[in-house]
PDB file of C-alpha atoms and ligand atoms in Angstrom:
ATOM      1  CA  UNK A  23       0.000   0.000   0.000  1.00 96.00           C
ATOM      2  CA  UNK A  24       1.409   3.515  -0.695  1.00 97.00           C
ATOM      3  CA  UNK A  25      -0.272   6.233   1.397  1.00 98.00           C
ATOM      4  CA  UNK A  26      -0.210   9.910   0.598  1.00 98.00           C
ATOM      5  CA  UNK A  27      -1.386  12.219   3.312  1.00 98.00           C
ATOM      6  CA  UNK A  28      -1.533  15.325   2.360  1.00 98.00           C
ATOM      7  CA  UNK A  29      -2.368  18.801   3.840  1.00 98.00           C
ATOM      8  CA  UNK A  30      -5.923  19.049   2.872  1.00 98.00           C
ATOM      9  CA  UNK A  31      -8.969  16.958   1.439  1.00 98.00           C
ATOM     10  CA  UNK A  32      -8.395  18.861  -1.773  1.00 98.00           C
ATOM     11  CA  UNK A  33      -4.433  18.271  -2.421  1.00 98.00           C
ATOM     12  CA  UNK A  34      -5.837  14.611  -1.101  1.00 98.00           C
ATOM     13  CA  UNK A  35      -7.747  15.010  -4.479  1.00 98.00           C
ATOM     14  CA  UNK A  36      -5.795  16.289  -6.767  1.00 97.00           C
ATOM     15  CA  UNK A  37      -3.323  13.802  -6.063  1.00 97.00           C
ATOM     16  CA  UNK A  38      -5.697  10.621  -6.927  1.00 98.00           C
ATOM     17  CA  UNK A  39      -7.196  13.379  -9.831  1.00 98.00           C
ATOM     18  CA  UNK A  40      -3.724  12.736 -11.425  1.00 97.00           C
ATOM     19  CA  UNK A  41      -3.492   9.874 -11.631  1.00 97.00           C
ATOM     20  CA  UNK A  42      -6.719   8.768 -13.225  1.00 98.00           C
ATOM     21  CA  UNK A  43      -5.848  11.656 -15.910  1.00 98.00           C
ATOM     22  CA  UNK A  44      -2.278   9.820 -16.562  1.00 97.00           C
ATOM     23  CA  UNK A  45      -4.041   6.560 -16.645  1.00 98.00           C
ATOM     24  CA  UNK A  46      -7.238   8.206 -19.551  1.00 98.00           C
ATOM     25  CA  UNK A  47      -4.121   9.406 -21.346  1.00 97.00           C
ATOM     26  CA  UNK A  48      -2.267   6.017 -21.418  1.00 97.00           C
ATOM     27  CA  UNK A  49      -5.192   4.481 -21.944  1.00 98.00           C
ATOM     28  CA  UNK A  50      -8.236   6.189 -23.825  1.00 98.00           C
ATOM     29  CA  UNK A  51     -10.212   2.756 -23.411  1.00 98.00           C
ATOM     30  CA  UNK A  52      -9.502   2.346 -19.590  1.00 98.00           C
ATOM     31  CA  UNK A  53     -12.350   0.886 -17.337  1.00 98.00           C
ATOM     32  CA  UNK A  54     -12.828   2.634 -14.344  1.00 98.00           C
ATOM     33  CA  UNK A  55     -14.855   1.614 -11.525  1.00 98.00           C
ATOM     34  CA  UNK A  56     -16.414   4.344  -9.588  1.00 98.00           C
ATOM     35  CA  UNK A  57     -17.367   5.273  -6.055  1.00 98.00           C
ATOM     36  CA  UNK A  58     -20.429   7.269  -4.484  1.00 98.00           C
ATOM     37  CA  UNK A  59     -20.871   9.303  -1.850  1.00 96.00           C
ATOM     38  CA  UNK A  60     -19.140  12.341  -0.057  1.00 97.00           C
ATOM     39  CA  UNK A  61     -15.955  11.232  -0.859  1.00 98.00           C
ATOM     40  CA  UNK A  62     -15.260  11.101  -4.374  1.00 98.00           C
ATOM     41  CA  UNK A  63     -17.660  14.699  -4.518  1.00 98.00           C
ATOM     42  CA  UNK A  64     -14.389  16.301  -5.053  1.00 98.00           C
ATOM     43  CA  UNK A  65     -12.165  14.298  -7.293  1.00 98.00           C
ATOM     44  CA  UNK A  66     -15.318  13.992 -10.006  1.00 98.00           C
ATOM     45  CA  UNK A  67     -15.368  17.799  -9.661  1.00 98.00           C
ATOM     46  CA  UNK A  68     -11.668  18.126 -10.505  1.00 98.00           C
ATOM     47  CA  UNK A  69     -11.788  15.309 -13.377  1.00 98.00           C
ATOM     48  CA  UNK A  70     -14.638  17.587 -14.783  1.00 98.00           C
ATOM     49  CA  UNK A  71     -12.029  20.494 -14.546  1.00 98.00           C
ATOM     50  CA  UNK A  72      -9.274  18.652 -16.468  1.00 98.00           C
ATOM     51  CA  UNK A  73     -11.635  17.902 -19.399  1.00 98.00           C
ATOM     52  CA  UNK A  74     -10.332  14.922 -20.409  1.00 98.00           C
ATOM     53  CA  UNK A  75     -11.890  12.539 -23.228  1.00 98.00           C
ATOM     54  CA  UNK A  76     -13.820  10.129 -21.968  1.00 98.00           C
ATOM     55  CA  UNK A  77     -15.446   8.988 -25.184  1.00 98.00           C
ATOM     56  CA  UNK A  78     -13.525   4.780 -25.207  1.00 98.00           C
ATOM     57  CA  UNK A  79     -13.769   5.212 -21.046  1.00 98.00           C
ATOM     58  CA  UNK A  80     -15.896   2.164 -19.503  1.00 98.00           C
ATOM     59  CA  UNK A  81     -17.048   2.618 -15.809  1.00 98.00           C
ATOM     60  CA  UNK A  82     -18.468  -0.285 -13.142  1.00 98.00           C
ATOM     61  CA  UNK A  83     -20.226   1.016 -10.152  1.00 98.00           C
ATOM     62  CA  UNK A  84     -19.536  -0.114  -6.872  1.00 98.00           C
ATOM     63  CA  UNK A  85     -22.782  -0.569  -5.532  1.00 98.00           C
ATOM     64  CA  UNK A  86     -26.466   0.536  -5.591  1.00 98.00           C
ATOM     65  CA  UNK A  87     -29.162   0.665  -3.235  1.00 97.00           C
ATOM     66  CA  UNK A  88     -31.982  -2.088  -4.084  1.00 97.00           C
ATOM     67  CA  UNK A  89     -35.827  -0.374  -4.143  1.00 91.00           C
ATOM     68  CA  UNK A  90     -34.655   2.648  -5.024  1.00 91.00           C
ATOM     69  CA  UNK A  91     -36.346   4.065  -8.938  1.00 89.00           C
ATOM     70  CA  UNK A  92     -33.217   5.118 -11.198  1.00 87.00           C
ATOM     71  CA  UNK A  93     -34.453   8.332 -10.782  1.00 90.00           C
ATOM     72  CA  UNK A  94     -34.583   8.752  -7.087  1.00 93.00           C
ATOM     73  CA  UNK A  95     -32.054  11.638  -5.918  1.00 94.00           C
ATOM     74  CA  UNK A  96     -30.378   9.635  -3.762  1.00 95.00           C
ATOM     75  CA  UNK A  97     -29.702   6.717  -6.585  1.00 96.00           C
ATOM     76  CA  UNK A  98     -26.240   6.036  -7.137  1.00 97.00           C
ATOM     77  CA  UNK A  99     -27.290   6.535 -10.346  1.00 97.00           C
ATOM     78  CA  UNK A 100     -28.789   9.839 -10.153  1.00 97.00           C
ATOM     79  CA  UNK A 101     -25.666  10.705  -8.205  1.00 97.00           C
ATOM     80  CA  UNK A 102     -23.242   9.244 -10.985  1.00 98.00           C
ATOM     81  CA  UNK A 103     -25.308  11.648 -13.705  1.00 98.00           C
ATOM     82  CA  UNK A 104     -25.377  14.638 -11.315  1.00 97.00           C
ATOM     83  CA  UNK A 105     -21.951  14.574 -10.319  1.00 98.00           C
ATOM     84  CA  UNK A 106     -19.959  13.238 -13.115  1.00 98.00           C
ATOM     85  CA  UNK A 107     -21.323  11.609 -16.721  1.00 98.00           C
ATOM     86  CA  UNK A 108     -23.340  14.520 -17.764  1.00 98.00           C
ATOM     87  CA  UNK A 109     -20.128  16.740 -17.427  1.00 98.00           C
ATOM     88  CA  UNK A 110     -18.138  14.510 -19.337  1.00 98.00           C
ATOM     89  CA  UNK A 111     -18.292  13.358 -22.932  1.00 98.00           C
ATOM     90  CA  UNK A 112     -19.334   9.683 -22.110  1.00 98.00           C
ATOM     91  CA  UNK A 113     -20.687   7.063 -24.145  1.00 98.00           C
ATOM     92  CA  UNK A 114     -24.086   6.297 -22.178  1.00 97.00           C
ATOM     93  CA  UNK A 115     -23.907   2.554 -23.010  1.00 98.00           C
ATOM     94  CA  UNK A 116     -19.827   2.443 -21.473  1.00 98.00           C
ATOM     95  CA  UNK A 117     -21.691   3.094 -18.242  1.00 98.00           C
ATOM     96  CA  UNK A 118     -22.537   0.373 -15.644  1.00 98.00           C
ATOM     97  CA  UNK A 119     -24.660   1.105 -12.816  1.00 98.00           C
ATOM     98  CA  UNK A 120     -25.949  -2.125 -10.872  1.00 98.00           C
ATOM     99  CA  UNK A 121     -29.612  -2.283 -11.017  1.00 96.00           C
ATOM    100  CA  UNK A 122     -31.168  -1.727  -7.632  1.00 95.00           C
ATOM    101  CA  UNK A 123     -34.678  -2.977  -9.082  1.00 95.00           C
ATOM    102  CA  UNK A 124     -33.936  -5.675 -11.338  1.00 95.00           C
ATOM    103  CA  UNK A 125     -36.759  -8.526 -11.345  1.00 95.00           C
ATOM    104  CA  UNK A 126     -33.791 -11.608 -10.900  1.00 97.00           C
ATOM    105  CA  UNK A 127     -31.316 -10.047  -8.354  1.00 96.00           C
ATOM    106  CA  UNK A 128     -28.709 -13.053  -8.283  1.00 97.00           C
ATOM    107  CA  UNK A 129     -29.089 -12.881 -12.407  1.00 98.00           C
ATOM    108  CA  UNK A 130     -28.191  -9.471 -12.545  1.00 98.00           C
ATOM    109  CA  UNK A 131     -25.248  -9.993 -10.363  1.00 98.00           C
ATOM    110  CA  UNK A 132     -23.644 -12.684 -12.379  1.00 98.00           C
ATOM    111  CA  UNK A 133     -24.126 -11.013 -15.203  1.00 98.00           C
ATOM    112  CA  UNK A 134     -22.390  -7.634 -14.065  1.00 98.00           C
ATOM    113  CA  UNK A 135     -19.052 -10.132 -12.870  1.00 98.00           C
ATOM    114  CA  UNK A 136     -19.672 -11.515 -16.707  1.00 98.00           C
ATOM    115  CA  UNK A 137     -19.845  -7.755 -18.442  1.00 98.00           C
ATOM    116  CA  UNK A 138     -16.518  -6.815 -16.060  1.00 98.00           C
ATOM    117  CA  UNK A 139     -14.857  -9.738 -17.156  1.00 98.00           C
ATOM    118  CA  UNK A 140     -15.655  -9.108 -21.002  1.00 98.00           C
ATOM    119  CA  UNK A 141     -14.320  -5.420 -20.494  1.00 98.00           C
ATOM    120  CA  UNK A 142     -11.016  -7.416 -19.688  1.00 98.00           C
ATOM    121  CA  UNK A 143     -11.367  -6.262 -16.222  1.00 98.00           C
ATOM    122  CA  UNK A 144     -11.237  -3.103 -14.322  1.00 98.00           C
ATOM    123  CA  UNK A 145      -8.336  -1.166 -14.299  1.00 98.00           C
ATOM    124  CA  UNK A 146      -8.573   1.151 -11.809  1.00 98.00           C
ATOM    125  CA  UNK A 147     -11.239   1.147  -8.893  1.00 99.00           C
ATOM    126  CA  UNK A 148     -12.060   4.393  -6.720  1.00 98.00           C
ATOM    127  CA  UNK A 149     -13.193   3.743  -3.311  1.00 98.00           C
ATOM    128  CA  UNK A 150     -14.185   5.010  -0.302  1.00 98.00           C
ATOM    129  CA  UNK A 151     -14.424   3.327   2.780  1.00 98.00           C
ATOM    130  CA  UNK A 152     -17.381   3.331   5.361  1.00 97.00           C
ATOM    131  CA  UNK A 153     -16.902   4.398   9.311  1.00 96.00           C
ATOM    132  CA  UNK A 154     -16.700   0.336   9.859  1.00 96.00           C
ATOM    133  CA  UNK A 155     -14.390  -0.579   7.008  1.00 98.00           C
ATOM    134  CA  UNK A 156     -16.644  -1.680   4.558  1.00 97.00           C
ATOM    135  CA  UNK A 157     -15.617  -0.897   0.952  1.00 98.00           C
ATOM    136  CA  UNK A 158     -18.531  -1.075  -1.702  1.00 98.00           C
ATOM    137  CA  UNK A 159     -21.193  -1.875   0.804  1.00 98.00           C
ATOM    138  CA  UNK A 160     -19.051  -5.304   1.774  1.00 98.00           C
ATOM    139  CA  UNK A 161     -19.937  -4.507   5.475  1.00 97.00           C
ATOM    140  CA  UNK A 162     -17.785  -6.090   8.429  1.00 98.00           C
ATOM    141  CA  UNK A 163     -17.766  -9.875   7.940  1.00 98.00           C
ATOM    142  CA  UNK A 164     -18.456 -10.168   4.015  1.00 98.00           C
ATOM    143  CA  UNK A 165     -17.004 -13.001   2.303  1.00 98.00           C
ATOM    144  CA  UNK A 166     -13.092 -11.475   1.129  1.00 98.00           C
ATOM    145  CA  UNK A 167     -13.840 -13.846  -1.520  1.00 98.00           C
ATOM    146  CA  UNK A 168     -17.118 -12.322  -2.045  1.00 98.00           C
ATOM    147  CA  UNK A 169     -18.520 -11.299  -5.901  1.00 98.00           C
ATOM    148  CA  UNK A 170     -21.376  -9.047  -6.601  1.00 98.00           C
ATOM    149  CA  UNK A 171     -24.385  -9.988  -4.677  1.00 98.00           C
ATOM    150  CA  UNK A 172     -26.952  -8.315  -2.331  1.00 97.00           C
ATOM    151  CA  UNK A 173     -25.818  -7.040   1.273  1.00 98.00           C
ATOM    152  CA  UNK A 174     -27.854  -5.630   4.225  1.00 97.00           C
ATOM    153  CA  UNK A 175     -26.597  -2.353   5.195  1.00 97.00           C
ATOM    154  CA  UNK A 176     -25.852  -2.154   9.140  1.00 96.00           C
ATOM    155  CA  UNK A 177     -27.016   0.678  11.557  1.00 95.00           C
ATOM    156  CA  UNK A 178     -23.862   2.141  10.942  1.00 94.00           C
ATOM    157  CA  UNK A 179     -23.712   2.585   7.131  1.00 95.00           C
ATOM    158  CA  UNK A 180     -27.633   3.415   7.476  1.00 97.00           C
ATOM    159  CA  UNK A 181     -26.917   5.732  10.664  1.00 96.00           C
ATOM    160  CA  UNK A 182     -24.225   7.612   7.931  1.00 94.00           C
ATOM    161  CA  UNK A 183     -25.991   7.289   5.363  1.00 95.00           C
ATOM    162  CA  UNK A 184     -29.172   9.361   6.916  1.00 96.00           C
ATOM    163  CA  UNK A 185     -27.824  12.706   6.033  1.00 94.00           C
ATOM    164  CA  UNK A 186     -28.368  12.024   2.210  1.00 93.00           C
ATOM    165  CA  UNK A 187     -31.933  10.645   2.937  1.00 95.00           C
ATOM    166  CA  UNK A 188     -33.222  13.279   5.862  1.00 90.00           C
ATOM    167  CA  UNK A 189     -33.500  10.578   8.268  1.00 91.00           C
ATOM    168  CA  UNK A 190     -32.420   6.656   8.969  1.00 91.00           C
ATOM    169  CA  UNK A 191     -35.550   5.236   8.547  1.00 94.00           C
ATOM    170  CA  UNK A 192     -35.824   6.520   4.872  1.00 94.00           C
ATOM    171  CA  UNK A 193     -32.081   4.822   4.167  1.00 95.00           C
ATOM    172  CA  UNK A 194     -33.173   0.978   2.320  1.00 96.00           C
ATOM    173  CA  UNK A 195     -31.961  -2.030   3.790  1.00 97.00           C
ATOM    174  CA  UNK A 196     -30.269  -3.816   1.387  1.00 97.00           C
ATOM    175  CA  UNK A 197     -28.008  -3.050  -1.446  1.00 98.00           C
ATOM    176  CA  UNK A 198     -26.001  -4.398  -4.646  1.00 98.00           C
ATOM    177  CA  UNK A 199     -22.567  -4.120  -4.167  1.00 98.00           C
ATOM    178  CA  UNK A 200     -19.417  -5.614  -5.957  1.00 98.00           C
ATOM    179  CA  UNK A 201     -17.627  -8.202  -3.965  1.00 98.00           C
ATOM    180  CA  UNK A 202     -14.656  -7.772  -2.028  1.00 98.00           C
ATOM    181  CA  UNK A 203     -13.269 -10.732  -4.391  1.00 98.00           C
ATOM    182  CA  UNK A 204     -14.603  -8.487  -7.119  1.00 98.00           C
ATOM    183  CA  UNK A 205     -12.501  -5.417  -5.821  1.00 98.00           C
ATOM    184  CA  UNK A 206      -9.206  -7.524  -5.383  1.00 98.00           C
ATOM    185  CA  UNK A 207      -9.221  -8.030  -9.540  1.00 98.00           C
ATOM    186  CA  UNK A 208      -8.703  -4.397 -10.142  1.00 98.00           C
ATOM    187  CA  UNK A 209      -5.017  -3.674 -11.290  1.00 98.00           C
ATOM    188  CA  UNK A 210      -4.919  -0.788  -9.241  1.00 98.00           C
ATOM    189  CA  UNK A 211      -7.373   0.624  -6.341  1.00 98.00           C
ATOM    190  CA  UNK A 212      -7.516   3.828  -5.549  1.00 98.00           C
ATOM    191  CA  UNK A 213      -8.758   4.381  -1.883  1.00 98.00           C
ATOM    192  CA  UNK A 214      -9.582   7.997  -0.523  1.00 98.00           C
ATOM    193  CA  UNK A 215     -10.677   9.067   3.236  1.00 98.00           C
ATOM    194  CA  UNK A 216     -11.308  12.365   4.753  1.00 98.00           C
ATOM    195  CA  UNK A 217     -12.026  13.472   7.978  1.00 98.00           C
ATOM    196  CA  UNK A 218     -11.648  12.150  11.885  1.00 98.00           C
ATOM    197  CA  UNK A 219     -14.654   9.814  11.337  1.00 98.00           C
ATOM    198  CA  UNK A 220     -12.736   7.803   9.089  1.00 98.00           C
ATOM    199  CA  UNK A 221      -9.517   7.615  10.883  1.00 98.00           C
ATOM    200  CA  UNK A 222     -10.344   4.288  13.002  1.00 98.00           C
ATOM    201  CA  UNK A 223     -11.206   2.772  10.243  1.00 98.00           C
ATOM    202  CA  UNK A 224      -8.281   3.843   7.538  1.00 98.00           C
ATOM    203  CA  UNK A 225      -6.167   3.131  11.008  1.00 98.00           C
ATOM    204  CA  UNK A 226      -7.224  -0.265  11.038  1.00 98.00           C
ATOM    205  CA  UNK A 227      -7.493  -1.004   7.613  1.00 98.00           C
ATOM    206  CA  UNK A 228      -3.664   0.259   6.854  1.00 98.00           C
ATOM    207  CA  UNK A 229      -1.919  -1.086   9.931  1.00 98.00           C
ATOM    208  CA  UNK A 230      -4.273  -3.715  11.328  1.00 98.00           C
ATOM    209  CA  UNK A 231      -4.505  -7.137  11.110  1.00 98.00           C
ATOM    210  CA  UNK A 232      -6.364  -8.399   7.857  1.00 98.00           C
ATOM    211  CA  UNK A 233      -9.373  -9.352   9.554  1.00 98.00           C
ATOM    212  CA  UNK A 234     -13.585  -9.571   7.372  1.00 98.00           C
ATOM    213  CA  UNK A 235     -14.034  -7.353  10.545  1.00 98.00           C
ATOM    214  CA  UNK A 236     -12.356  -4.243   8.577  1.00 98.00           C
ATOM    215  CA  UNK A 237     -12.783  -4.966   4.738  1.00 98.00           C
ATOM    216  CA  UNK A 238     -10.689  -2.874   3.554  1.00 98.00           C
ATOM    217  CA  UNK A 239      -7.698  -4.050   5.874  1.00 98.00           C
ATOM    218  CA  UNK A 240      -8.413  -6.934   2.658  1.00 98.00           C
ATOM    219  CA  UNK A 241      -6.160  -4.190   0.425  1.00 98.00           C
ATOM    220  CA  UNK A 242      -2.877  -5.048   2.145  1.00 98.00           C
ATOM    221  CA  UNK A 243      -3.081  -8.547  -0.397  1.00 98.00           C
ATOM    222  CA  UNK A 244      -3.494  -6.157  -3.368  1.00 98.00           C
ATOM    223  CA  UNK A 245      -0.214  -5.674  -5.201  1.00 98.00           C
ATOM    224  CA  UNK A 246      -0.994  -1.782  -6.331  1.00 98.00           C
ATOM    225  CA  UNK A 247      -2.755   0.489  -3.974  1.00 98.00           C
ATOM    226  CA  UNK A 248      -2.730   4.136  -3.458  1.00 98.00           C
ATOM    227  CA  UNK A 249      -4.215   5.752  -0.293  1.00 98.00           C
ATOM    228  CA  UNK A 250      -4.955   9.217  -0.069  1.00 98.00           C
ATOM    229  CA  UNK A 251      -5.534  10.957   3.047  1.00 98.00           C
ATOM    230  CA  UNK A 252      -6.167  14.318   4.366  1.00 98.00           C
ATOM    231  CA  UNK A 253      -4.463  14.754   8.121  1.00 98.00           C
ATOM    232  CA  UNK A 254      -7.793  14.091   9.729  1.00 98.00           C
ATOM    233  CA  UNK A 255      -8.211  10.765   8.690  1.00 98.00           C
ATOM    234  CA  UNK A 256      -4.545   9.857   8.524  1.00 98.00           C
ATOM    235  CA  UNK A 257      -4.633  10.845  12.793  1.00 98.00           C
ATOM    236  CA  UNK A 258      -4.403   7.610  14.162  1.00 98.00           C
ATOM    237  CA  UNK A 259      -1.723   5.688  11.520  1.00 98.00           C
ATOM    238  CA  UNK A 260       1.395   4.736  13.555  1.00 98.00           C
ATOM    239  CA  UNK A 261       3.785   5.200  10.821  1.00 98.00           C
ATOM    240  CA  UNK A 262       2.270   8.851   9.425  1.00 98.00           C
ATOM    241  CA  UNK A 263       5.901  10.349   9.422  1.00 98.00           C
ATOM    242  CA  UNK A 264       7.539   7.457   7.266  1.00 98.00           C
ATOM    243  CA  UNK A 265       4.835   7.693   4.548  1.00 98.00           C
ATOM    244  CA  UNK A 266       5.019  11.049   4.399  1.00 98.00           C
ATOM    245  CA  UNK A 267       8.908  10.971   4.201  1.00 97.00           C
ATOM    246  CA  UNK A 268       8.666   8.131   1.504  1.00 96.00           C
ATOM    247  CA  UNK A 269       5.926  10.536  -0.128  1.00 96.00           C
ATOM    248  CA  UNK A 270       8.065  13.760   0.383  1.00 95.00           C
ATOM    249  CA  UNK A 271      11.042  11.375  -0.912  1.00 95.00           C
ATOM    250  CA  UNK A 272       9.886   9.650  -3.951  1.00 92.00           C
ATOM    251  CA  UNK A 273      12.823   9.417  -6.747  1.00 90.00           C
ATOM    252  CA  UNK A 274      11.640  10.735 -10.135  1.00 86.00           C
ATOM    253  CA  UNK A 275      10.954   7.285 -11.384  1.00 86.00           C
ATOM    254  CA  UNK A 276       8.554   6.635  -9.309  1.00 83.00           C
ATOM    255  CA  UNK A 277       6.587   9.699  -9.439  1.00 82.00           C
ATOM    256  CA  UNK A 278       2.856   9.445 -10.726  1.00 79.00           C
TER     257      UNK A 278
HETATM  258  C1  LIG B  30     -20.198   4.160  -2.228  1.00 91.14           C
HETATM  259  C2  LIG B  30     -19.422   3.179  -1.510  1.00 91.14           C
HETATM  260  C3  LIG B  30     -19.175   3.298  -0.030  1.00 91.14           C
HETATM  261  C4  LIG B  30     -18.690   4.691   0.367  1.00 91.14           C
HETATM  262  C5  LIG B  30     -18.517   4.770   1.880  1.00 91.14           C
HETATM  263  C6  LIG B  30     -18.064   6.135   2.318  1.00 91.14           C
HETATM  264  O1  LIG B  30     -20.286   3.828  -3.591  1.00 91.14           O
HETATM  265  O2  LIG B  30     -19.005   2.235  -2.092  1.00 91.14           O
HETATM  266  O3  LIG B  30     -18.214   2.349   0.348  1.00 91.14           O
HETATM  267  O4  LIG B  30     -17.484   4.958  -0.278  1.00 91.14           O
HETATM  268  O5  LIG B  30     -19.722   4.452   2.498  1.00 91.14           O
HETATM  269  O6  LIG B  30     -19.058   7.062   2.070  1.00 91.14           O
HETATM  270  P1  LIG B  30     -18.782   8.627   2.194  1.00 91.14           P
HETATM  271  O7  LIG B  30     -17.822   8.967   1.126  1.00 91.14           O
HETATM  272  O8  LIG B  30     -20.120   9.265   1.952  1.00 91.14           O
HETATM  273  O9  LIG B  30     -18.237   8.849   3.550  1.00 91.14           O
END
């Protein structure tokens, strides 16, 4: 894992903002899979900025919550339009959203794992990562092995989640989400936190044991991951001076 803390949310940003724009320029046909959420608010507001072409990109979703029309506001997928595609000069059909109210749940699953695989896989996955570790909605104790299938959201993620919704009780139970398994195949991951309420979590995830308990502690068995932290959620990491030193340090070759 390589973890960049940086002085702010936004230099946080513009950091993983980089390199998805050296990655769309390397490779106009990239797959991307995308996060929702507060997080990634910012970083779809600076790829906007950088007007890149996305015309060849492909994009997964992590996850979508199941009941939910397509055009609720709180849909990832209304989210995904609002915040990002209709900014960006997209090809409609590239885009994957999982379907929150398809009729044959498990069939839609297998057949988003079969449309990733025919992409020839993601290449680089945004994520953010819940107050409890989960990444997609893989909550504590999902299978690390796990592929795209339906999850009930705890009190926690619903608790969090209220703020969008103007109230727990409106948040839905259950959810699609990728698997953690599903995660693990992307060549790179991309993983941004901000704030205090994420530092347990990014604490235990980078420096913990690799436990179902914290999801994303999963990462540590993924060969290319980039972390980037503002100082708020970077509080509680052990080792904060030597990745910023290593950061601060980096020869020219191994810039990005
Ligand atoms: C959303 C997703 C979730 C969020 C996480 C953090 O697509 O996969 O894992 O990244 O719940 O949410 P925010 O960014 O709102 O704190």
């Amino acid at each position: 894992m390589e973890i960049v803390i940086q002085p702010t949310a936004k230099a946080a940003t513009s950091v993983a903002a980089r390199i998805i724009a050296r990655l769309l320029q390397e490779k106009p046909s990239a797959v991307l899979g995308l996060a929702t959420g507060s997080t990634p608010l910012l970083l779809y507001r600076e790829l906007i900025r950088m007007k890149l072409d996305w015309s060849k990109v492909k994009t997964f979703n992590l996850d979508e919550y199941i009941g939910l029309a397509p055009t609720h506001p709180q849909s990832y997928r209304s989210f995904m339009w609002e915040n990002l595609f209709r900014h960006v000069n997209i090809t409609k059909k590239n885009v994957h959203i999982p379907d929150g109210q398809a009729k044959d749940i498990p069939k839609f699953c297998a057949k988003y794992e079969q449309q990733i695989r025919a992409t020839g896989g993601i290449d680089l996955q945004v994520l953010g990562i819940g107050t409890d570790g989960h990444i997609g909605f893989n909550e504590p104790t999902s299978s690390l092995a796990s592929r795209t299938r339906i999850k009930t959201l705890t009190m926690q993620t619903r608790e969090d989640n209220a703020r969008f919704f103007g109230g727990k009780d409106q948040v839905p139970h259950h959810c699609i989400t990728m698997g953690i398994g599903t995660i693990m195949e992307a060549r790179q991951n991309l993983l941004l936190a901000f704030g205090a309420n994420k530092a347990r979590a990014i604490a235990e995830a980078v420096e913990g044991p690799i436990t179902a308990f914290n999801p994303a502690s999963v990462l540590q068995l993924h060969p290319t991951v980039k972390v980037c932290l503002d100082p708020s959620s970077a509080s509680l990491l052990k080792r904060a001076d030597y990745y910023r030193w290593v950061y601060a340090n980096k020869p020219a070759w191994q810039q990005f």
